[in-house]
């Protein structure tokens, strides 16, 4: 549908920084009417989804924050630097997160997840966010400036299928001894970066 066009991420998606109501303690609530307050601790180890939160904030607090919805991506701009997560819940994010939404006309979510996780984009974000060798916060403008190739939706689904198979093997601790798992992890990373570079396919 879109071939292999190269576009700036910010031209095809909405990318914004979160916001924190302050002092945050004033807005934390135990009420069921509260809004999910998404923090880095809500992201599980080796998972791509955020499914629940430990805390909620009041409706007033939500108005001072950044609302996100199920299906949006969020990236940490400090801890777990640049690591993408897909939301399976609605909620609000503080200023330690960036949100990515409105990309569905161009990317299948699982493909975008693999693309943002690739070494090439992770390294690019790291370089653009560094100054004098020190890592700075990843800001929305850096992510908007990323140049991405957009393969056809069919090609995206083919790549997803291949990478998901490798990911299942890598994450299944029952599938073999640690050395074998490490070997499969390296294979996954090799093919992920090869498939997402669009060179010598």
Tab-separated table of C-alpha atoms in Angstrom:
chain	number	residue	atom	x	y	z
A	1	UNK	CA	0.000	0.000	0.000
A	2	UNK	CA	2.758	2.470	0.927
A	3	UNK	CA	5.783	0.651	-0.528
A	4	UNK	CA	9.104	1.566	1.058
A	5	UNK	CA	8.584	5.285	1.439
A	6	UNK	CA	10.820	7.033	3.969
A	7	UNK	CA	9.078	9.553	6.213
A	8	UNK	CA	9.744	11.452	9.392
A	9	UNK	CA	7.913	9.785	12.260
A	10	UNK	CA	6.376	13.069	13.363
A	11	UNK	CA	4.725	13.493	9.941
A	12	UNK	CA	2.658	10.317	10.299
A	13	UNK	CA	2.062	10.046	14.042
A	14	UNK	CA	1.212	12.208	17.044
A	15	UNK	CA	4.180	12.242	19.448
A	16	UNK	CA	3.846	14.160	22.706
A	17	UNK	CA	5.392	14.339	26.169
A	18	UNK	CA	3.491	13.376	29.291
A	19	UNK	CA	2.653	15.840	32.049
A	20	UNK	CA	2.683	15.576	35.826
A	21	UNK	CA	0.223	17.256	38.174
A	22	UNK	CA	2.176	18.558	41.175
A	23	UNK	CA	2.477	17.760	43.944
A	24	UNK	CA	1.522	14.297	42.696
A	25	UNK	CA	0.659	12.987	46.183
A	26	UNK	CA	-2.257	15.385	46.244
A	27	UNK	CA	-3.813	13.660	43.212
A	28	UNK	CA	-3.268	9.969	44.033
A	29	UNK	CA	-6.538	8.248	44.866
A	30	UNK	CA	-7.805	4.816	45.866
A	31	UNK	CA	-11.197	5.514	44.291
A	32	UNK	CA	-12.441	3.195	41.548
A	33	UNK	CA	-13.377	6.377	39.690
A	34	UNK	CA	-9.698	7.314	39.490
A	35	UNK	CA	-7.716	7.238	36.245
A	36	UNK	CA	-4.845	4.778	35.689
A	37	UNK	CA	-1.544	6.510	36.548
A	38	UNK	CA	1.095	4.795	34.391
A	39	UNK	CA	4.617	4.581	35.809
A	40	UNK	CA	7.762	2.710	34.750
A	41	UNK	CA	7.148	0.202	37.540
A	42	UNK	CA	3.925	-0.845	35.776
A	43	UNK	CA	5.929	-2.167	32.825
A	44	UNK	CA	6.778	-5.815	33.355
A	45	UNK	CA	10.192	-7.297	32.569
A	46	UNK	CA	10.547	-8.464	28.945
A	47	UNK	CA	7.006	-7.478	28.037
A	48	UNK	CA	5.685	-5.172	25.364
A	49	UNK	CA	2.323	-4.465	27.010
A	50	UNK	CA	1.192	-2.397	29.971
A	51	UNK	CA	-1.979	-3.966	31.317
A	52	UNK	CA	-2.505	-2.413	34.764
A	53	UNK	CA	-1.250	0.238	37.140
A	54	UNK	CA	-0.425	0.240	40.826
A	55	UNK	CA	-1.893	3.712	41.335
A	56	UNK	CA	-4.693	5.951	40.099
A	57	UNK	CA	-5.044	9.699	40.001
A	58	UNK	CA	-8.112	11.840	40.453
A	59	UNK	CA	-10.080	13.243	37.526
A	60	UNK	CA	-8.685	16.669	38.482
A	61	UNK	CA	-5.149	15.254	38.309
A	62	UNK	CA	-5.878	13.660	34.940
A	63	UNK	CA	-6.806	17.066	33.549
A	64	UNK	CA	-3.301	18.288	34.448
A	65	UNK	CA	-1.623	15.231	32.924
A	66	UNK	CA	-1.482	13.643	29.443
A	67	UNK	CA	-4.265	11.203	28.644
A	68	UNK	CA	-3.427	8.094	26.627
A	69	UNK	CA	-5.624	5.324	25.314
A	70	UNK	CA	-5.489	1.602	24.703
A	71	UNK	CA	-3.413	0.899	21.594
A	72	UNK	CA	-1.131	3.922	22.026
A	73	UNK	CA	2.607	3.434	22.438
A	74	UNK	CA	4.626	4.999	25.226
A	75	UNK	CA	8.399	5.422	25.450
A	76	UNK	CA	10.331	6.117	28.612
A	77	UNK	CA	12.528	9.195	28.199
A	78	UNK	CA	14.890	8.329	31.037
A	79	UNK	CA	14.815	4.900	32.732
A	80	UNK	CA	14.533	2.044	30.188
A	81	UNK	CA	15.536	4.776	27.769
A	82	UNK	CA	13.577	4.620	24.480
A	83	UNK	CA	11.999	1.274	25.310
A	84	UNK	CA	8.556	1.004	23.635
A	85	UNK	CA	5.456	-0.348	25.354
A	86	UNK	CA	1.957	-0.851	23.951
A	87	UNK	CA	-0.928	0.176	26.185
A	88	UNK	CA	-3.742	-2.273	26.828
A	89	UNK	CA	-5.437	0.216	29.145
A	90	UNK	CA	-6.477	3.862	29.086
A	91	UNK	CA	-4.769	6.188	31.536
A	92	UNK	CA	-2.457	9.154	32.060
A	93	UNK	CA	1.313	9.500	31.733
A	94	UNK	CA	3.726	11.777	33.576
A	95	UNK	CA	6.564	13.748	31.996
A	96	UNK	CA	8.897	10.746	32.149
A	97	UNK	CA	7.003	9.258	29.190
A	98	UNK	CA	6.408	10.138	25.544
A	99	UNK	CA	3.195	8.983	23.856
A	100	UNK	CA	2.827	7.854	20.231
A	101	UNK	CA	-0.625	7.651	18.646
A	102	UNK	CA	-2.488	8.015	15.329
A	103	UNK	CA	0.024	5.883	13.388
A	104	UNK	CA	-2.399	3.118	12.367
A	105	UNK	CA	-2.741	4.221	8.731
A	106	UNK	CA	0.947	3.458	8.236
A	107	UNK	CA	2.032	0.819	10.740
A	108	UNK	CA	0.678	-2.409	12.175
A	109	UNK	CA	1.257	-1.997	15.947
A	110	UNK	CA	3.333	-5.168	16.372
A	111	UNK	CA	5.550	-4.145	13.455
A	112	UNK	CA	6.073	-0.676	14.918
A	113	UNK	CA	7.002	-2.305	18.221
A	114	UNK	CA	9.747	-4.388	16.567
A	115	UNK	CA	10.922	-1.370	14.559
A	116	UNK	CA	11.220	0.908	17.613
A	117	UNK	CA	12.996	-1.920	19.494
A	118	UNK	CA	15.578	-2.426	16.735
A	119	UNK	CA	19.213	-1.677	17.489
A	120	UNK	CA	19.418	0.886	14.684
A	121	UNK	CA	16.591	3.065	16.059
A	122	UNK	CA	17.594	2.547	19.677
A	123	UNK	CA	21.145	3.663	18.820
A	124	UNK	CA	19.878	6.635	16.820
A	125	UNK	CA	17.704	7.809	19.691
A	126	UNK	CA	20.611	7.371	22.083
A	127	UNK	CA	22.974	9.404	19.903
A	128	UNK	CA	20.480	12.210	19.349
A	129	UNK	CA	19.686	12.379	23.052
A	130	UNK	CA	23.321	12.487	24.163
A	131	UNK	CA	25.309	15.637	24.742
A	132	UNK	CA	28.983	15.595	25.617
A	133	UNK	CA	28.759	11.878	26.291
A	134	UNK	CA	26.019	12.223	28.910
A	135	UNK	CA	22.572	10.788	28.252
A	136	UNK	CA	19.916	13.477	28.293
A	137	UNK	CA	16.175	12.969	28.415
A	138	UNK	CA	14.680	11.693	25.185
A	139	UNK	CA	12.373	14.440	23.971
A	140	UNK	CA	9.430	14.402	21.579
A	141	UNK	CA	11.320	16.322	18.884
A	142	UNK	CA	14.002	13.616	18.694
A	143	UNK	CA	11.385	10.901	18.195
A	144	UNK	CA	9.479	13.030	15.665
A	145	UNK	CA	12.686	13.444	13.650
A	146	UNK	CA	13.313	9.688	13.256
A	147	UNK	CA	13.235	8.671	9.595
A	148	UNK	CA	11.313	5.434	9.128
A	149	UNK	CA	10.779	3.203	6.125
A	150	UNK	CA	7.193	2.098	5.597
A	151	UNK	CA	6.811	-1.283	3.890
A	152	UNK	CA	3.435	-2.504	2.687
A	153	UNK	CA	1.033	-3.802	5.323
A	154	UNK	CA	1.442	-7.332	3.893
A	155	UNK	CA	5.219	-7.055	4.231
A	156	UNK	CA	4.854	-5.775	7.792
A	157	UNK	CA	2.694	-8.778	8.674
A	158	UNK	CA	5.240	-11.177	7.132
A	159	UNK	CA	8.042	-9.624	9.205
A	160	UNK	CA	5.894	-9.711	12.361
A	161	UNK	CA	5.244	-13.426	11.849
A	162	UNK	CA	8.961	-14.215	11.545
A	163	UNK	CA	10.066	-12.075	14.467
A	164	UNK	CA	7.260	-13.232	16.761
A	165	UNK	CA	8.312	-16.853	16.234
A	166	UNK	CA	11.856	-16.043	17.297
A	167	UNK	CA	10.590	-14.008	20.248
A	168	UNK	CA	8.488	-16.915	21.519
A	169	UNK	CA	11.525	-19.200	21.460
A	170	UNK	CA	13.689	-16.606	23.208
A	171	UNK	CA	11.176	-16.021	25.983
A	172	UNK	CA	10.298	-19.659	26.580
A	173	UNK	CA	12.660	-20.760	29.324
A	174	UNK	CA	11.328	-24.306	28.980
A	175	UNK	CA	12.482	-24.607	25.370
A	176	UNK	CA	16.133	-25.385	26.044
A	177	UNK	CA	19.262	-24.884	28.060
A	178	UNK	CA	20.507	-21.309	28.641
A	179	UNK	CA	23.162	-21.585	25.892
A	180	UNK	CA	20.496	-22.514	23.352
A	181	UNK	CA	18.251	-19.688	24.507
A	182	UNK	CA	21.146	-17.241	24.168
A	183	UNK	CA	21.826	-18.536	20.650
A	184	UNK	CA	18.169	-18.035	19.671
A	185	UNK	CA	18.202	-14.538	21.197
A	186	UNK	CA	21.172	-13.616	19.008
A	187	UNK	CA	19.401	-15.073	15.969
A	188	UNK	CA	16.306	-13.051	16.746
A	189	UNK	CA	18.306	-9.829	17.089
A	190	UNK	CA	20.197	-10.534	13.850
A	191	UNK	CA	17.059	-11.199	11.812
A	192	UNK	CA	15.147	-8.344	13.440
A	193	UNK	CA	17.815	-5.828	12.439
A	194	UNK	CA	18.271	-7.431	9.001
A	195	UNK	CA	14.551	-7.440	8.253
A	196	UNK	CA	14.074	-3.898	9.468
A	197	UNK	CA	17.046	-2.469	7.571
A	198	UNK	CA	15.546	-3.397	4.163
A	199	UNK	CA	19.022	-4.099	2.826
A	200	UNK	CA	19.749	-7.256	0.823
A	201	UNK	CA	16.376	-8.791	1.636
